[in-house]
PDB file of C-alpha atoms in Angstrom:
ATOM      1  CA  MET A   1     -38.763  54.245-130.254  1.00 42.00           C
ATOM      2  CA  SER A   2     -38.244  57.932-131.183  1.00 45.00           C
ATOM      3  CA  SER A   3     -34.946  58.998-131.462  1.00 42.00           C
ATOM      4  CA  GLN A   4     -35.891  62.804-132.316  1.00 43.00           C
ATOM      5  CA  GLU A   5     -33.530  63.911-129.337  1.00 44.00           C
ATOM      6  CA  LEU A   6     -30.472  62.339-130.809  1.00 43.00           C
ATOM      7  CA  PRO A   7     -28.279  63.721-134.039  1.00 42.00           C
ATOM      8  CA  LEU A   8     -29.831  61.831-137.270  1.00 41.00           C
ATOM      9  CA  VAL A   9     -27.228  59.301-138.580  1.00 39.00           C
ATOM     10  CA  SER A  10     -27.210  58.658-142.192  1.00 39.00           C
ATOM     11  CA  ARG A  11     -27.563  54.693-142.805  1.00 39.00           C
ATOM     12  CA  ASP A  12     -24.243  54.541-144.497  1.00 39.00           C
ATOM     13  CA  ALA A  13     -22.288  56.182-141.752  1.00 41.00           C
ATOM     14  CA  ALA A  14     -24.311  54.006-139.137  1.00 44.00           C
ATOM     15  CA  CYS A  15     -23.843  50.562-140.968  1.00 53.00           C
ATOM     16  CA  CYS A  16     -19.951  51.026-140.340  1.00 61.00           C
ATOM     17  CA  SER A  17     -19.416  53.011-137.596  1.00 76.00           C
ATOM     18  CA  ASP A  18     -17.632  52.203-134.244  1.00 88.00           C
ATOM     19  CA  LEU A  19     -19.336  52.588-130.570  1.00 88.00           C
ATOM     20  CA  THR A  20     -17.512  55.937-130.150  1.00 87.00           C
ATOM     21  CA  SER A  21     -18.696  57.565-133.831  1.00 88.00           C
ATOM     22  CA  ALA A  22     -22.358  57.966-133.385  1.00 90.00           C
ATOM     23  CA  PRO A  23     -25.308  56.254-131.687  1.00 92.00           C
ATOM     24  CA  LEU A  24     -26.382  53.336-133.011  1.00 94.00           C
ATOM     25  CA  SER A  25     -29.547  53.338-135.106  1.00 94.00           C
ATOM     26  CA  GLU A  26     -32.600  51.087-134.114  1.00 95.00           C
ATOM     27  CA  GLU A  27     -32.022  49.177-136.909  1.00 96.00           C
ATOM     28  CA  ARG A  28     -28.151  48.353-136.610  1.00 95.00           C
ATOM     29  CA  ALA A  29     -29.154  47.716-132.811  1.00 96.00           C
ATOM     30  CA  ALA A  30     -31.733  44.970-133.394  1.00 96.00           C
ATOM     31  CA  GLU A  31     -29.282  43.449-135.991  1.00 95.00           C
ATOM     32  CA  LEU A  32     -26.427  42.913-133.858  1.00 96.00           C
ATOM     33  CA  ALA A  33     -27.752  42.669-130.121  1.00 97.00           C
ATOM     34  CA  PRO A  34     -29.002  39.131-131.030  1.00 97.00           C
ATOM     35  CA  VAL A  35     -25.320  38.152-132.126  1.00 97.00           C
ATOM     36  CA  PHE A  36     -24.094  39.414-129.028  1.00 97.00           C
ATOM     37  CA  LYS A  37     -26.916  37.270-127.000  1.00 98.00           C
ATOM     38  CA  ALA A  38     -25.799  34.238-129.030  1.00 98.00           C
ATOM     39  CA  LEU A  39     -22.024  35.261-127.329  1.00 98.00           C
ATOM     40  CA  GLY A  40     -24.100  35.779-123.850  1.00 98.00           C
ATOM     41  CA  ASP A  41     -22.943  32.232-122.654  1.00 98.00           C
ATOM     42  CA  PRO A  42     -19.720  30.633-122.006  1.00 97.00           C
ATOM     43  CA  VAL A  43     -20.338  27.059-123.400  1.00 98.00           C
ATOM     44  CA  ARG A  44     -20.980  29.118-126.452  1.00 98.00           C
ATOM     45  CA  LEU A  45     -18.472  31.143-126.376  1.00 97.00           C
ATOM     46  CA  ARG A  46     -16.001  28.499-125.859  1.00 97.00           C
ATOM     47  CA  LEU A  47     -17.458  26.264-128.508  1.00 97.00           C
ATOM     48  CA  LEU A  48     -17.157  29.227-130.773  1.00 97.00           C
ATOM     49  CA  SER A  49     -13.308  29.686-130.082  1.00 96.00           C
ATOM     50  CA  MET A  50     -13.008  26.063-130.399  1.00 96.00           C
ATOM     51  CA  ILE A  51     -14.362  26.189-133.878  1.00 96.00           C
ATOM     52  CA  ALA A  52     -12.649  29.292-134.857  1.00 94.00           C
ATOM     53  CA  SER A  53      -9.412  27.965-133.533  1.00 93.00           C
ATOM     54  CA  ARG A  54      -8.794  24.555-135.290  1.00 90.00           C
ATOM     55  CA  SER A  55      -6.427  25.042-138.168  1.00 82.00           C
ATOM     56  CA  GLY A  56      -7.747  22.779-140.291  1.00 82.00           C
ATOM     57  CA  GLY A  57     -11.124  25.017-140.458  1.00 86.00           C
ATOM     58  CA  GLU A  58     -13.466  22.664-139.512  1.00 93.00           C
ATOM     59  CA  VAL A  59     -14.686  20.322-136.541  1.00 96.00           C
ATOM     60  CA  CYS A  60     -16.334  17.725-136.082  1.00 95.00           C
ATOM     61  CA  VAL A  61     -19.422  17.749-133.391  1.00 94.00           C
ATOM     62  CA  CYS A  62     -17.962  14.459-132.335  1.00 93.00           C
ATOM     63  CA  GLU A  63     -14.793  16.390-130.949  1.00 94.00           C
ATOM     64  CA  LEU A  64     -16.427  19.052-129.615  1.00 95.00           C
ATOM     65  CA  THR A  65     -19.071  17.247-126.932  1.00 95.00           C
ATOM     66  CA  PRO A  66     -16.109  15.400-124.819  1.00 95.00           C
ATOM     67  CA  ALA A  67     -14.725  18.787-123.773  1.00 94.00           C
ATOM     68  CA  PHE A  68     -17.851  19.683-121.766  1.00 96.00           C
ATOM     69  CA  ASP A  69     -19.497  17.853-118.717  1.00 95.00           C
ATOM     70  CA  LEU A  70     -23.003  18.528-121.056  1.00 96.00           C
ATOM     71  CA  SER A  71     -25.044  16.089-123.090  1.00 94.00           C
ATOM     72  CA  GLN A  72     -24.926  15.987-126.707  1.00 91.00           C
ATOM     73  CA  PRO A  73     -28.613  17.616-127.330  1.00 94.00           C
ATOM     74  CA  THR A  74     -27.373  20.421-125.323  1.00 96.00           C
ATOM     75  CA  ILE A  75     -24.246  21.198-127.032  1.00 96.00           C
ATOM     76  CA  SER A  76     -26.087  20.860-130.299  1.00 95.00           C
ATOM     77  CA  HIS A  77     -28.372  23.478-128.851  1.00 97.00           C
ATOM     78  CA  HIS A  78     -25.825  25.119-128.001  1.00 98.00           C
ATOM     79  CA  LEU A  79     -24.618  25.237-131.661  1.00 98.00           C
ATOM     80  CA  LYS A  80     -27.700  25.772-133.403  1.00 98.00           C
ATOM     81  CA  LEU A  81     -28.018  29.253-131.226  1.00 98.00           C
ATOM     82  CA  LEU A  82     -24.648  30.344-132.587  1.00 98.00           C
ATOM     83  CA  ARG A  83     -26.118  28.917-136.201  1.00 98.00           C
ATOM     84  CA  GLN A  84     -29.230  31.117-135.869  1.00 98.00           C
ATOM     85  CA  ALA A  85     -26.871  33.834-135.283  1.00 97.00           C
ATOM     86  CA  GLY A  86     -24.895  33.765-138.186  1.00 97.00           C
ATOM     87  CA  LEU A  87     -21.325  32.819-136.746  1.00 97.00           C
ATOM     88  CA  ILE A  88     -21.323  29.674-137.500  1.00 97.00           C
ATOM     89  CA  ASP A  89     -22.460  26.988-140.509  1.00 97.00           C
ATOM     90  CA  CYS A  90     -22.718  23.430-140.620  1.00 97.00           C
ATOM     91  CA  GLU A  91     -22.799  20.027-142.841  1.00 97.00           C
ATOM     92  CA  ARG A  92     -24.020  17.095-142.122  1.00 96.00           C
ATOM     93  CA  ARG A  93     -21.660  13.925-143.699  1.00 95.00           C
ATOM     94  CA  GLY A  94     -22.372  10.457-143.037  1.00 95.00           C
ATOM     95  CA  THR A  95     -23.055  10.203-139.100  1.00 93.00           C
ATOM     96  CA  TRP A  96     -21.324  13.641-137.825  1.00 94.00           C
ATOM     97  CA  VAL A  97     -22.047  17.101-138.477  1.00 95.00           C
ATOM     98  CA  TYR A  98     -19.112  19.827-138.907  1.00 96.00           C
ATOM     99  CA  TYR A  99     -18.877  23.018-138.337  1.00 97.00           C
ATOM    100  CA  TRP A 100     -16.798  25.898-139.245  1.00 97.00           C
ATOM    101  CA  VAL A 101     -17.211  29.430-138.768  1.00 95.00           C
ATOM    102  CA  LEU A 102     -18.440  32.575-140.290  1.00 95.00           C
ATOM    103  CA  PRO A 103     -15.879  35.329-139.949  1.00 92.00           C
ATOM    104  CA  GLU A 104     -17.897  38.086-141.400  1.00 93.00           C
ATOM    105  CA  ALA A 105     -20.246  38.088-138.317  1.00 93.00           C
ATOM    106  CA  THR A 106     -17.561  38.343-135.591  1.00 91.00           C
ATOM    107  CA  ASP A 107     -15.506  41.117-138.382  1.00 92.00           C
ATOM    108  CA  LYS A 108     -19.220  42.976-137.751  1.00 92.00           C
ATOM    109  CA  LEU A 109     -18.611  43.259-133.855  1.00 93.00           C
ATOM    110  CA  ALA A 110     -15.058  43.802-133.616  1.00 93.00           C
ATOM    111  CA  ALA A 111     -15.047  46.470-135.991  1.00 91.00           C
ATOM    112  CA  LEU A 112     -18.283  48.180-133.921  1.00 93.00           C
ATOM    113  CA  LEU A 113     -16.311  47.439-130.603  1.00 93.00           C
ATOM    114  CA  THR A 114     -12.594  49.179-131.578  1.00 91.00           C
ATOM    115  CA  ARG A 115     -11.737  52.208-131.120  1.00 87.00           C
ATOM    116  CA  PRO A 116     -10.434  54.488-134.190  1.00 83.00           C
ATOM    117  CA  ALA A 117      -6.521  54.299-133.880  1.00 73.00           C
ATOM    118  CA  GLU A 118      -6.209  57.684-134.815  1.00 59.00           C
ATOM    119  CA  VAL A 119      -7.388  59.003-131.612  1.00 51.00           C
ATOM    120  CA  PRO A 120      -4.829  58.833-128.950  1.00 53.00           C
ATOM    121  CA  THR A 121      -6.423  57.511-125.573  1.00 54.00           C
ATOM    122  CA  VAL A 122      -6.051  61.101-123.889  1.00 55.00           C
ATOM    123  CA  LEU A 123      -8.054  62.854-126.156  1.00 52.00           C
ATOM    124  CA  ALA A 124     -11.047  60.153-126.576  1.00 52.00           C
ATOM    125  CA  SER A 125     -13.384  61.723-124.390  1.00 52.00           C
ATOM    126  CA  SER A 126     -12.788  65.131-125.780  1.00 50.00           C
ATOM    127  CA  ARG A 127     -11.995  64.842-129.264  1.00 47.00           C
ATOM    128  CA  PRO A 128     -14.325  67.182-131.827  1.00 48.00           C
ATOM    129  CA  SER A 129     -17.385  64.562-132.874  1.00 45.00           C
TER     130      SER A 129
ATOM    131  CA  MET B   1     -16.494  20.116-117.133  1.00 42.00           C
ATOM    132  CA  SER B   2     -13.050  19.008-118.558  1.00 45.00           C
ATOM    133  CA  SER B   3     -11.341  20.055-121.355  1.00 42.00           C
ATOM    134  CA  GLN B   4      -8.790  16.841-121.561  1.00 43.00           C
ATOM    135  CA  GLU B   5      -9.744  16.274-125.017  1.00 44.00           C
ATOM    136  CA  LEU B   6      -8.471  20.113-126.330  1.00 43.00           C
ATOM    137  CA  PRO B   7      -5.077  21.478-126.183  1.00 42.00           C
ATOM    138  CA  LEU B   8      -3.416  23.058-123.191  1.00 41.00           C
ATOM    139  CA  VAL B   9      -3.322  26.752-123.432  1.00 39.00           C
ATOM    140  CA  SER B  10      -1.087  28.722-120.716  1.00 39.00           C
ATOM    141  CA  ARG B  11      -3.087  31.242-118.626  1.00 39.00           C
ATOM    142  CA  ASP B  12      -1.016  33.943-120.209  1.00 39.00           C
ATOM    143  CA  ALA B  13      -1.449  32.944-123.781  1.00 41.00           C
ATOM    144  CA  ALA B  14      -5.254  32.648-123.226  1.00 44.00           C
ATOM    145  CA  CYS B  15      -5.850  36.075-121.617  1.00 53.00           C
ATOM    146  CA  CYS B  16      -4.663  37.420-124.667  1.00 61.00           C
ATOM    147  CA  SER B  17      -5.363  35.516-127.501  1.00 76.00           C
ATOM    148  CA  ASP B  18      -8.241  36.036-129.907  1.00 88.00           C
ATOM    149  CA  LEU B  19     -10.906  33.702-130.922  1.00 89.00           C
ATOM    150  CA  THR B  20      -8.804  31.942-133.523  1.00 87.00           C
ATOM    151  CA  SER B  21      -5.492  31.312-131.963  1.00 88.00           C
ATOM    152  CA  ALA B  22      -7.151  28.788-128.916  1.00 89.00           C
ATOM    153  CA  PRO B  23     -10.032  28.051-127.671  1.00 92.00           C
ATOM    154  CA  LEU B  24     -11.132  29.775-124.462  1.00 94.00           C
ATOM    155  CA  SER B  25     -10.244  28.716-121.296  1.00 94.00           C
ATOM    156  CA  GLU B  26     -13.363  27.765-118.962  1.00 95.00           C
ATOM    157  CA  GLU B  27     -12.327  30.938-116.514  1.00 96.00           C
ATOM    158  CA  ARG B  28     -11.866  33.432-119.583  1.00 95.00           C
ATOM    159  CA  ALA B  29     -15.339  32.401-121.045  1.00 96.00           C
ATOM    160  CA  ALA B  30     -16.880  32.601-117.646  1.00 96.00           C
ATOM    161  CA  GLU B  31     -15.194  36.115-117.720  1.00 95.00           C
ATOM    162  CA  LEU B  32     -16.109  37.526-120.907  1.00 96.00           C
ATOM    163  CA  ALA B  33     -19.795  35.702-121.311  1.00 97.00           C
ATOM    164  CA  PRO B  34     -21.842  38.106-119.215  1.00 97.00           C
ATOM    165  CA  VAL B  35     -20.065  41.305-120.344  1.00 97.00           C
ATOM    166  CA  PHE B  36     -21.686  39.964-124.138  1.00 97.00           C
ATOM    167  CA  LYS B  37     -24.737  39.015-122.442  1.00 98.00           C
ATOM    168  CA  ALA B  38     -25.182  42.797-121.456  1.00 98.00           C
ATOM    169  CA  LEU B  39     -24.792  43.562-124.565  1.00 97.00           C
ATOM    170  CA  GLY B  40     -27.093  40.927-125.790  1.00 98.00           C
ATOM    171  CA  ASP B  41     -30.136  43.779-125.828  1.00 98.00           C
ATOM    172  CA  PRO B  42     -30.648  46.257-128.436  1.00 97.00           C
ATOM    173  CA  VAL B  43     -31.366  49.058-125.859  1.00 98.00           C
ATOM    174  CA  ARG B  44     -28.523  48.527-124.123  1.00 98.00           C
ATOM    175  CA  LEU B  45     -26.345  48.607-127.404  1.00 97.00           C
ATOM    176  CA  ARG B  46     -28.053  51.767-128.222  1.00 97.00           C
ATOM    177  CA  LEU B  47     -27.490  53.267-124.623  1.00 97.00           C
ATOM    178  CA  LEU B  48     -23.633  52.285-124.703  1.00 97.00           C
ATOM    179  CA  SER B  49     -23.295  53.895-128.160  1.00 96.00           C
ATOM    180  CA  MET B  50     -24.880  57.103-126.781  1.00 96.00           C
ATOM    181  CA  ILE B  51     -22.520  57.555-123.944  1.00 96.00           C
ATOM    182  CA  ALA B  52     -19.577  56.400-125.641  1.00 94.00           C
ATOM    183  CA  SER B  53     -20.015  58.702-128.701  1.00 93.00           C
ATOM    184  CA  ARG B  54     -21.118  61.431-126.424  1.00 90.00           C
ATOM    185  CA  SER B  55     -17.751  63.967-126.909  1.00 82.00           C
ATOM    186  CA  GLY B  56     -17.656  65.536-123.814  1.00 82.00           C
ATOM    187  CA  GLY B  57     -17.345  61.845-122.690  1.00 86.00           C
ATOM    188  CA  GLU B  58     -19.999  61.361-120.071  1.00 93.00           C
ATOM    189  CA  VAL B  59     -23.974  61.738-120.717  1.00 96.00           C
ATOM    190  CA  CYS B  60     -27.159  62.617-118.094  1.00 95.00           C
ATOM    191  CA  VAL B  61     -29.326  60.204-117.611  1.00 94.00           C
ATOM    192  CA  CYS B  62     -31.695  62.505-118.766  1.00 93.00           C
ATOM    193  CA  GLU B  63     -30.351  63.049-122.360  1.00 94.00           C
ATOM    194  CA  LEU B  64     -30.738  58.959-122.419  1.00 95.00           C
ATOM    195  CA  THR B  65     -34.284  58.821-121.517  1.00 95.00           C
ATOM    196  CA  PRO B  66     -36.074  60.672-124.171  1.00 95.00           C
ATOM    197  CA  ALA B  67     -34.233  58.923-127.458  1.00 94.00           C
ATOM    198  CA  PHE B  68     -36.896  56.079-125.797  1.00 96.00           C
ATOM    199  CA  ASP B  69     -40.129  54.703-125.888  1.00 95.00           C
ATOM    200  CA  LEU B  70     -39.606  53.339-122.047  1.00 96.00           C
ATOM    201  CA  SER B  71     -39.694  54.378-118.316  1.00 94.00           C
ATOM    202  CA  GLN B  72     -37.130  56.088-116.498  1.00 91.00           C
ATOM    203  CA  PRO B  73     -36.908  52.898-114.476  1.00 94.00           C
ATOM    204  CA  THR B  74     -36.529  50.450-117.366  1.00 96.00           C
ATOM    205  CA  ILE B  75     -33.706  52.726-118.939  1.00 96.00           C
ATOM    206  CA  SER B  76     -32.059  52.530-115.361  1.00 95.00           C
ATOM    207  CA  HIS B  77     -32.465  49.069-115.200  1.00 97.00           C
ATOM    208  CA  HIS B  78     -30.920  48.513-118.449  1.00 98.00           C
ATOM    209  CA  LEU B  79     -27.878  50.915-117.324  1.00 98.00           C
ATOM    210  CA  LYS B  80     -27.504  49.108-114.299  1.00 98.00           C
ATOM    211  CA  LEU B  81     -26.950  46.004-116.306  1.00 98.00           C
ATOM    212  CA  LEU B  82     -24.350  47.689-118.568  1.00 98.00           C
ATOM    213  CA  ARG B  83     -22.592  48.611-114.941  1.00 98.00           C
ATOM    214  CA  GLN B  84     -22.457  45.640-113.713  1.00 98.00           C
ATOM    215  CA  ALA B  85     -21.132  44.118-116.875  1.00 97.00           C
ATOM    216  CA  GLY B  86     -18.209  46.842-116.424  1.00 97.00           C
ATOM    217  CA  LEU B  87     -19.023  48.432-119.741  1.00 97.00           C
ATOM    218  CA  ILE B  88     -20.001  51.921-117.817  1.00 97.00           C
ATOM    219  CA  ASP B  89     -19.773  53.879-114.798  1.00 97.00           C
ATOM    220  CA  CYS B  90     -21.724  56.562-113.378  1.00 97.00           C
ATOM    221  CA  GLU B  91     -21.635  59.177-110.256  1.00 97.00           C
ATOM    222  CA  ARG B  92     -24.548  61.316-109.454  1.00 96.00           C
ATOM    223  CA  ARG B  93     -24.405  64.804-109.012  1.00 95.00           C
ATOM    224  CA  GLY B  94     -27.610  67.078-107.677  1.00 95.00           C
ATOM    225  CA  THR B  95     -30.670  65.367-109.203  1.00 93.00           C
ATOM    226  CA  TRP B  96     -29.070  63.740-112.098  1.00 94.00           C
ATOM    227  CA  VAL B  97     -26.841  60.624-112.885  1.00 95.00           C
ATOM    228  CA  TYR B  98     -24.136  60.956-114.969  1.00 96.00           C
ATOM    229  CA  TYR B  99     -22.740  58.204-116.991  1.00 97.00           C
ATOM    230  CA  TRP B 100     -19.157  57.219-119.303  1.00 97.00           C
ATOM    231  CA  VAL B 101     -18.152  54.115-120.465  1.00 95.00           C
ATOM    232  CA  LEU B 102     -14.975  52.228-119.532  1.00 95.00           C
ATOM    233  CA  PRO B 103     -13.260  51.682-122.966  1.00 92.00           C
ATOM    234  CA  GLU B 104     -11.126  48.373-121.516  1.00 93.00           C
ATOM    235  CA  ALA B 105     -14.469  46.305-121.250  1.00 93.00           C
ATOM    236  CA  THR B 106     -15.123  47.061-124.998  1.00 91.00           C
ATOM    237  CA  ASP B 107     -10.968  46.766-125.241  1.00 92.00           C
ATOM    238  CA  LYS B 108     -11.022  43.100-124.195  1.00 92.00           C
ATOM    239  CA  LEU B 109     -13.884  41.860-126.485  1.00 93.00           C
ATOM    240  CA  ALA B 110     -12.678  43.608-129.540  1.00 93.00           C
ATOM    241  CA  ALA B 111      -9.130  41.769-129.010  1.00 91.00           C
ATOM    242  CA  LEU B 112     -10.931  38.515-128.818  1.00 93.00           C
ATOM    243  CA  LEU B 113     -13.032  39.072-131.846  1.00 93.00           C
ATOM    244  CA  THR B 114     -10.747  41.050-134.543  1.00 91.00           C
ATOM    245  CA  ARG B 115      -8.322  38.421-136.819  1.00 87.00           C
ATOM    246  CA  PRO B 116      -5.003  38.590-136.470  1.00 83.00           C
ATOM    247  CA  ALA B 117      -3.841  40.993-139.351  1.00 73.00           C
ATOM    248  CA  GLU B 118      -1.017  39.232-140.363  1.00 59.00           C
ATOM    249  CA  VAL B 119      -3.095  35.819-141.182  1.00 51.00           C
ATOM    250  CA  PRO B 120      -4.289  36.634-144.983  1.00 53.00           C
ATOM    251  CA  THR B 121      -7.922  35.614-145.622  1.00 53.00           C
ATOM    252  CA  VAL B 122      -7.030  33.003-148.227  1.00 55.00           C
ATOM    253  CA  LEU B 123      -4.984  31.299-145.479  1.00 52.00           C
ATOM    254  CA  ALA B 124      -7.208  32.030-142.235  1.00 51.00           C
ATOM    255  CA  SER B 125      -8.197  28.465-142.431  1.00 52.00           C
ATOM    256  CA  SER B 126      -5.190  26.515-142.778  1.00 50.00           C
ATOM    257  CA  ARG B 127      -2.606  28.283-141.086  1.00 47.00           C
ATOM    258  CA  PRO B 128      -0.118  26.497-139.119  1.00 48.00           C
ATOM    259  CA  SER B 129      -1.604  26.464-135.367  1.00 44.00           C
TER     260      SER B 129
END
């Protein structure tokens, strides 16, 4: 792929900008897409929210499975995909595996998707680039 | 699916809360997952950012295609998926189709992923639920 038709953006600018700032580099798109893909399933979204909203900060897999009409291996597979995307991590303690969120991953997505507060909505489509 | 093992959340609370506030309802997860899925591809992420970052607010498909080593039909297919997810809309004018973003869609995802500012990071995992 080439991006010769688009304005070049420095890596530093691209790493921290939101969607409205500049076209994403191929590298950043390749980095972020798998994380979005991991969130692109309702079971995984619910699992992530169940873990993220737990006040104690971590959840036993034994508490997650009963909320779904799905088998333990299926839930474990979804949790594995969330883990591979860097959204959660886990540790086995005795019989059970405990999960917690890695908020830096969702922070990156939030930063990409959040429009700059200083740009009024009425000007959002006509602000200077 | 049942959620009898989890605290019940009112629809109003669930519609506006972030991931750390409460487990997502099945309905909200089913609504949001397809939007995340649409973003789970590097080409679509780049296309969305190219449209969102255009200062004029809209982009001709004829300006998007040259940035990729992909055929026009492939680009159009990716644009169709972004459109079906409610992330962009388009209009044909003469020969070309013009695309613009629907920022309400990304705003919803950003709201879900953004942690509450009032919760200090050091307390984020132990705040009262």
